[in-house]
PDB file of C-alpha atoms in Angstrom:
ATOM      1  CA  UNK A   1     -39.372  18.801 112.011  1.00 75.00           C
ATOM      2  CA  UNK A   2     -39.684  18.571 115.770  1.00 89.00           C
ATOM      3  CA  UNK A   3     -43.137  20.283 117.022  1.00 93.00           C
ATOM      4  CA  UNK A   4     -43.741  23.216 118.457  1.00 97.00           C
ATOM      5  CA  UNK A   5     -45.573  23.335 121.983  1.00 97.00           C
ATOM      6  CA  UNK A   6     -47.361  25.832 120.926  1.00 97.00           C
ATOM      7  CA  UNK A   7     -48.224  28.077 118.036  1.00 97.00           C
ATOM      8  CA  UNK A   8     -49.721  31.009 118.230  1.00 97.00           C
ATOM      9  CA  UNK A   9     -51.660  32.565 115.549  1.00 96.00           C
ATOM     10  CA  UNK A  10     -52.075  36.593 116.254  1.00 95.00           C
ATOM     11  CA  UNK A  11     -49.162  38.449 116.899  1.00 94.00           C
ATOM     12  CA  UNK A  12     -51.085  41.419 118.882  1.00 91.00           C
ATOM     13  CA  UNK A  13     -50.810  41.888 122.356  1.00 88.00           C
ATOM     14  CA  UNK A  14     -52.889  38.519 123.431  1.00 92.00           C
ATOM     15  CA  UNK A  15     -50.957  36.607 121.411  1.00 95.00           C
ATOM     16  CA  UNK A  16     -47.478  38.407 122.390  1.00 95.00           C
ATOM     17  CA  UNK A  17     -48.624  37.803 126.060  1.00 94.00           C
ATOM     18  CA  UNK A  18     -49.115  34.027 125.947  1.00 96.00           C
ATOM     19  CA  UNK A  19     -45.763  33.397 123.854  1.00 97.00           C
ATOM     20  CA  UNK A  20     -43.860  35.611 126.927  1.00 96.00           C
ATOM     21  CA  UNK A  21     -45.248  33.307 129.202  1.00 96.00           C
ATOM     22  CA  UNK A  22     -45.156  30.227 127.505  1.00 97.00           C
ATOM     23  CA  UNK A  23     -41.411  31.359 126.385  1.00 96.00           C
ATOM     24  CA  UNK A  24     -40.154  32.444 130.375  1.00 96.00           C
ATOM     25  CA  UNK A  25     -41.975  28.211 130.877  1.00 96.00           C
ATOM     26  CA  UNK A  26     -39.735  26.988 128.423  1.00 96.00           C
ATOM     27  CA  UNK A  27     -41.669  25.623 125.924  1.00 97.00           C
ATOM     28  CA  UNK A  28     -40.932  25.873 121.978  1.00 97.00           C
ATOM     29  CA  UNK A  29     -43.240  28.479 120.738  1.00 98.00           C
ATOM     30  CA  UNK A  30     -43.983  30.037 117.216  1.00 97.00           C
ATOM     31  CA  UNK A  31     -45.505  33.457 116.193  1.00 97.00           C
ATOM     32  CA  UNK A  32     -47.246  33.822 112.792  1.00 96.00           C
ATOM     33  CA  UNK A  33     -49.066  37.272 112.484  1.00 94.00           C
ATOM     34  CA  UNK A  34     -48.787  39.005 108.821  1.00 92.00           C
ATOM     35  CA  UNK A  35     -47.434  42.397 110.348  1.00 89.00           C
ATOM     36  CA  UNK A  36     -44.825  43.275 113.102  1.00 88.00           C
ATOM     37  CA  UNK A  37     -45.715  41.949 116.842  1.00 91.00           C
ATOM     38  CA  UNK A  38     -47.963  44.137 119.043  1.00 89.00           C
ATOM     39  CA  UNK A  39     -50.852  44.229 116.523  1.00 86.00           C
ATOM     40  CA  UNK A  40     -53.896  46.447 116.616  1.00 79.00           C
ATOM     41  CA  UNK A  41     -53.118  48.184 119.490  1.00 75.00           C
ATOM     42  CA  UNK A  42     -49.856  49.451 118.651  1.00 80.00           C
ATOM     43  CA  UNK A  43     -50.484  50.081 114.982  1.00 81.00           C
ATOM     44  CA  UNK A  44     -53.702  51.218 114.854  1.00 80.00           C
ATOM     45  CA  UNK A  45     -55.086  52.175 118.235  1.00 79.00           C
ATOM     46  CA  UNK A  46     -55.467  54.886 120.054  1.00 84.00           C
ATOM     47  CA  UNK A  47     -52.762  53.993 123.354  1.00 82.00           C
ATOM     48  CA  UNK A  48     -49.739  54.838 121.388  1.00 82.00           C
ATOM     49  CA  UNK A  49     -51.203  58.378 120.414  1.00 83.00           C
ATOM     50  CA  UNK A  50     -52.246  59.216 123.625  1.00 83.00           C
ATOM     51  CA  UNK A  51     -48.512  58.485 124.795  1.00 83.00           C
ATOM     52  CA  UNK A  52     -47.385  60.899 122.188  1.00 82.00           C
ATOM     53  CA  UNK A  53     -49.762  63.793 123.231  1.00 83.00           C
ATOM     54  CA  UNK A  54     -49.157  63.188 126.715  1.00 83.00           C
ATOM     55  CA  UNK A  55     -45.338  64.401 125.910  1.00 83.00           C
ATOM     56  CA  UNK A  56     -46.348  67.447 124.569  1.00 84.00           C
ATOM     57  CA  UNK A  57     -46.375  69.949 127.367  1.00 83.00           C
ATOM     58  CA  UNK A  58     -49.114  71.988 128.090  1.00 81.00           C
ATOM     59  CA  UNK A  59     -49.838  74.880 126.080  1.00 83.00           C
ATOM     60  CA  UNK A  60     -47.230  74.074 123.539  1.00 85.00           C
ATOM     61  CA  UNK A  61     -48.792  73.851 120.033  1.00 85.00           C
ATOM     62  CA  UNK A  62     -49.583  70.408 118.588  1.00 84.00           C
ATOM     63  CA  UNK A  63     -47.993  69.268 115.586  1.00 86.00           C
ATOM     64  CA  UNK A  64     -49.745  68.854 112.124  1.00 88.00           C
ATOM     65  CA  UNK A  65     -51.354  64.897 112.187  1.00 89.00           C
ATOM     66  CA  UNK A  66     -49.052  64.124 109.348  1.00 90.00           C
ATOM     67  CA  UNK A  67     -46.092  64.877 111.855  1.00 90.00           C
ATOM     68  CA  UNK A  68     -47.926  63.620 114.580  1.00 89.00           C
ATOM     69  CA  UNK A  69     -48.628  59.862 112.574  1.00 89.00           C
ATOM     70  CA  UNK A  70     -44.649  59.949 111.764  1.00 91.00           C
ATOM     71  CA  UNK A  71     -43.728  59.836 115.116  1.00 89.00           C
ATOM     72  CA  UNK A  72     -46.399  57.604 116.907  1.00 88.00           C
ATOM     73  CA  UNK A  73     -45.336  54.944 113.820  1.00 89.00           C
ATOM     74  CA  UNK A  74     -41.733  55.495 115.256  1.00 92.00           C
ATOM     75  CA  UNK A  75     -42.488  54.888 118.675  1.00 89.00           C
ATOM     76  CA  UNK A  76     -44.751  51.671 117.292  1.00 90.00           C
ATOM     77  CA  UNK A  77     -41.867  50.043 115.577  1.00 92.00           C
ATOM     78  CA  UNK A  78     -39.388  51.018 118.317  1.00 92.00           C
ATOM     79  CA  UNK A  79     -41.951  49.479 120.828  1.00 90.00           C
ATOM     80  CA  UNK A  80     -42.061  46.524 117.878  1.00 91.00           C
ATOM     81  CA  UNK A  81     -38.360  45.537 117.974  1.00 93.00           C
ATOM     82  CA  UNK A  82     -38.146  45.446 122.066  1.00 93.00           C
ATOM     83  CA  UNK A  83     -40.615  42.882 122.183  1.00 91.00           C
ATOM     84  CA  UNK A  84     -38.672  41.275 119.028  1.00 92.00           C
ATOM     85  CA  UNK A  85     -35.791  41.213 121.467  1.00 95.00           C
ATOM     86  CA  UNK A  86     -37.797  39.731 124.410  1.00 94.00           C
ATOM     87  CA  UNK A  87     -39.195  37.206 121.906  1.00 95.00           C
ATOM     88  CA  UNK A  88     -35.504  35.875 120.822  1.00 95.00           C
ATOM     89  CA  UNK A  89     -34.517  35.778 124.562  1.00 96.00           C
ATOM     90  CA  UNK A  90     -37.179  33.834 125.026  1.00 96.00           C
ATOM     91  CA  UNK A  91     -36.412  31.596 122.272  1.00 96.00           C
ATOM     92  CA  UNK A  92     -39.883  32.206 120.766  1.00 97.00           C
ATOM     93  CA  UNK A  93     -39.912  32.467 116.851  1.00 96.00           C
ATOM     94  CA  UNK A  94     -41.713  34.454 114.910  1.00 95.00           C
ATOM     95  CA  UNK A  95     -42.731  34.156 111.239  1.00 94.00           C
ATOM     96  CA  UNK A  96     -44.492  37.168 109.439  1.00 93.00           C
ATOM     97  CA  UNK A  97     -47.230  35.305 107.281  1.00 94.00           C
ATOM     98  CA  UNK A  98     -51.345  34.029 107.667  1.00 94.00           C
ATOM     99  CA  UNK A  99     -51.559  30.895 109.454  1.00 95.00           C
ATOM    100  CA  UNK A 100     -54.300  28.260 108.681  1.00 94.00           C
ATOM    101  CA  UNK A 101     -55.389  25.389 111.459  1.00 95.00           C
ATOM    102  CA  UNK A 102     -55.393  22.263 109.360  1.00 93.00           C
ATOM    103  CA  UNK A 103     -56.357  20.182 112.793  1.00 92.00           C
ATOM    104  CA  UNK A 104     -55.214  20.866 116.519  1.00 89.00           C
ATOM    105  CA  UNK A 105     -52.170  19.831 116.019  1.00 94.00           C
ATOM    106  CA  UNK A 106     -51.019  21.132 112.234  1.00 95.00           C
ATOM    107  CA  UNK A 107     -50.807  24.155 111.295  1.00 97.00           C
ATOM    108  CA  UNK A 108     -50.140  25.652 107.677  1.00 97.00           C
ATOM    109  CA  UNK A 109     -48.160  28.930 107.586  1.00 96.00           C
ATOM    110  CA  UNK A 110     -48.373  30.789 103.894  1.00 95.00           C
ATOM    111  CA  UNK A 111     -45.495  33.161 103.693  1.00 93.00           C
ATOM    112  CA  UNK A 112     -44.189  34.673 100.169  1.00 88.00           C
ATOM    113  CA  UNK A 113     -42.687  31.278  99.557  1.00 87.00           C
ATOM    114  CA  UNK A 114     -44.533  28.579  99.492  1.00 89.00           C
ATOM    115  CA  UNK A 115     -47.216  27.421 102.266  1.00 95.00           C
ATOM    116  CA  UNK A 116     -45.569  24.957 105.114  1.00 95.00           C
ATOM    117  CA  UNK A 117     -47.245  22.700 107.058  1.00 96.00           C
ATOM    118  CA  UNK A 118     -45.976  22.766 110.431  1.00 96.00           C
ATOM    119  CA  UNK A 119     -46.437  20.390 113.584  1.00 96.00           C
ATOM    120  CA  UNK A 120     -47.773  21.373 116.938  1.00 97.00           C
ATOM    121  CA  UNK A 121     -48.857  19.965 120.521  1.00 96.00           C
ATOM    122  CA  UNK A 122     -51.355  23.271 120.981  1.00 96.00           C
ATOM    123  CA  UNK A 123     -52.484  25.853 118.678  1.00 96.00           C
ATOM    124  CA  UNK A 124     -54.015  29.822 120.285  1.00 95.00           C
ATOM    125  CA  UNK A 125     -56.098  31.837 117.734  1.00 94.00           C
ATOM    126  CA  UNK A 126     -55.175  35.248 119.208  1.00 93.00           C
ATOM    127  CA  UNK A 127     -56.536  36.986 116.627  1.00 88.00           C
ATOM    128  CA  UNK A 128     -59.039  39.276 117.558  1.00 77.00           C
ATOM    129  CA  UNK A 129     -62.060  40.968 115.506  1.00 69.00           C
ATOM    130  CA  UNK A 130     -62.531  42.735 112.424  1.00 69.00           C
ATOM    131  CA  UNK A 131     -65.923  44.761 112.240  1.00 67.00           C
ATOM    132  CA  UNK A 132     -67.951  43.667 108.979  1.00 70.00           C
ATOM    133  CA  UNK A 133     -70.116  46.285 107.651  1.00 70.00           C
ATOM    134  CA  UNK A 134     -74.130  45.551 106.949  1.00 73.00           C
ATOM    135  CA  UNK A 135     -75.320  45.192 103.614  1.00 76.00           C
ATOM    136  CA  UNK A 136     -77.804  47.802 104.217  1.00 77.00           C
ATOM    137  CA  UNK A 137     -75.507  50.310 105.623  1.00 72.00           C
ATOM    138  CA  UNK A 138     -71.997  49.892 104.556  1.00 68.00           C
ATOM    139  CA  UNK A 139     -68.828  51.671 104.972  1.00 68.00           C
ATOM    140  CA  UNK A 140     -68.401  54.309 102.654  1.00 72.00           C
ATOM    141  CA  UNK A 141     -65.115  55.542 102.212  1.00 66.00           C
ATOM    142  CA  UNK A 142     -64.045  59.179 103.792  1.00 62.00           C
ATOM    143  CA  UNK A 143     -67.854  58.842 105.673  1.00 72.00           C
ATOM    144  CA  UNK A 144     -68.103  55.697 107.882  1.00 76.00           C
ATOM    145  CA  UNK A 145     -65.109  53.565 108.521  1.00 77.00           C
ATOM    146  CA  UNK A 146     -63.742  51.435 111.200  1.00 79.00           C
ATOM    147  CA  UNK A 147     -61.354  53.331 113.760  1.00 81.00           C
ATOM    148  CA  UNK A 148     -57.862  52.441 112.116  1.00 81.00           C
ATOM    149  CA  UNK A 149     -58.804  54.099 108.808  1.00 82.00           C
ATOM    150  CA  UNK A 150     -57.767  57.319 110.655  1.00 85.00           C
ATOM    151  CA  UNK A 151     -54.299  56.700 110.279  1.00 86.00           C
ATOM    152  CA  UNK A 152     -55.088  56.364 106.478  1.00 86.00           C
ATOM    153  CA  UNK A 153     -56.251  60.187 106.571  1.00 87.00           C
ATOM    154  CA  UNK A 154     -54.147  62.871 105.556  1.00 89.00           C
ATOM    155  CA  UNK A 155     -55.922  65.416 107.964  1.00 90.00           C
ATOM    156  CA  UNK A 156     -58.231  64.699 109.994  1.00 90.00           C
ATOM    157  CA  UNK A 157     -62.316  66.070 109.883  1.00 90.00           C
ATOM    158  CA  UNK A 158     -63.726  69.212 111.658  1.00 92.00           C
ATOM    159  CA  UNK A 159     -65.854  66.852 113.054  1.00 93.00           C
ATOM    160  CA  UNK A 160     -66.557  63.109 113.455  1.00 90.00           C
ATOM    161  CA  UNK A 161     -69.815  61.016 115.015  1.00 89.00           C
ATOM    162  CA  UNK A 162     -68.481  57.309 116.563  1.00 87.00           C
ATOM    163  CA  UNK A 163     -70.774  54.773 117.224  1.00 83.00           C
ATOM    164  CA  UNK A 164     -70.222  53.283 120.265  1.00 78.00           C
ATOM    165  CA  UNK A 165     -68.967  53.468 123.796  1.00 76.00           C
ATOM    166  CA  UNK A 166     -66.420  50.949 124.442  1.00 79.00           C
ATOM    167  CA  UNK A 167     -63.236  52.045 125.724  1.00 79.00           C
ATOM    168  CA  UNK A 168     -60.938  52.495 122.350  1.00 81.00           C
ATOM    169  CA  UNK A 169     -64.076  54.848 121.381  1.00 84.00           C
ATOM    170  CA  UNK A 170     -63.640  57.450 124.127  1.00 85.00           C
ATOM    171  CA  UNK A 171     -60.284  57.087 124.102  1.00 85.00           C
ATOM    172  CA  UNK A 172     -60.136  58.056 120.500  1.00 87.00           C
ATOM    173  CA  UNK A 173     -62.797  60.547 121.349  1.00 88.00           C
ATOM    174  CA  UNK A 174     -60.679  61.980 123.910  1.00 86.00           C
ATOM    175  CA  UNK A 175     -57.419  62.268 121.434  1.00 86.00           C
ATOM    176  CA  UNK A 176     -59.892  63.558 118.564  1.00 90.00           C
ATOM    177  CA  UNK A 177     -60.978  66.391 121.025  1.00 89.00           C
ATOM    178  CA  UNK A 178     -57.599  67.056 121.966  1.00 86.00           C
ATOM    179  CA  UNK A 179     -56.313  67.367 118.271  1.00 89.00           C
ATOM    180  CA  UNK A 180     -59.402  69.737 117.703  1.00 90.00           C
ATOM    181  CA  UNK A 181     -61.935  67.669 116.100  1.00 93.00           C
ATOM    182  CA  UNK A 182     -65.616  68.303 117.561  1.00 95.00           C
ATOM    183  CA  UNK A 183     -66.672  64.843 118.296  1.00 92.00           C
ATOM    184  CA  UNK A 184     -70.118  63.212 118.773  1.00 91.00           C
ATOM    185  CA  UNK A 185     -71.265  59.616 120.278  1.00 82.00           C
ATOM    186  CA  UNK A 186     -73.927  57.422 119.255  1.00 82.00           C
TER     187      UNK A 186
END
């Protein structure tokens, strides 16, 4: 098996990013991200909402969250397949599976089948963060979760405190406001 240049692990927008440019360079690159490319931000943030209000005009009604989820997932996937497309013309591959760094220059990619070992020149960790809750205050379901457990919710709450400041927290803050939720910071 000839090596790749470069494989990527992270299939969200960092990791998208340095396969487009490593791609348009020429070099042979491989994606490995469990879900669909563009990641957190596309899935499960709060951009691809704000696009979706920001189409309704003003004064027209909003539409029920459930409604609302349907279509921003639509606009995700169809956002999804277009970088899919840029990917191939690229000649970038992608694999949907968890990717394990063996040593710089192996990586092992576990897929349903069984786990592959495959050869590299350079390997990116793209990615990004998961918040871990504290043993003495943990996330309780329905009371304090991480941001993308909204989507999970069939409607959202009357009201909602987030903890922090950074800029996916006002932006959700914003969208929560807009969608009639009386919001609170910490």
């Amino acid at each position: 098996m000839k090596p790749f240049e470069l494989i990527i692990l992270g299939g969200g927008i960092s990791g998208l990013s340095a396969a487009q440019y490593a791609g348009s360079l020429g070099a042979r690159v491989l994606i490995v991200d469990p879900g669909r490319p563009g990641g957190h931000g596309v899935f499960k943030g709060p951009e691809i909402l704000l696009q979706e209000l920001n189409n309704i005009a003003p004064g027209e009604d909003l539409p029920a969250w459930a409604e609302l989820k349907e279509r921003v997932e639509q606009q995700a996937k169809e956002k999804s397949d277009l970088w899919v497309e840029d990917l191939n013309r690229l000649g970038v591959q992608f694999i949907s599976g968890y990717g394990k760094v063996r040593n710089p220059n192996r990586v092992i990619i576990i897929t349903a089948e069984e786990p592959v070992e495959y050869p590299c020149e350079n390997v990116l960790v793209a990615t990004g963060s998961t918040a871990i809750p504290l043993s003495s205050f943990p996330f309780e379901t329905g009371l304090i979760m991480q941001s993308e457990a909204l989507w999970d919710l069939d409607e959202l709450p009357s009201s909602l405190l987030i903890a922090g400041s950074n800029l996916e927290s006002l932006a959700w803050a914003e969208l929560l406001r807009r969608l009639g939720v009386k919001v609170f910071f910490t």
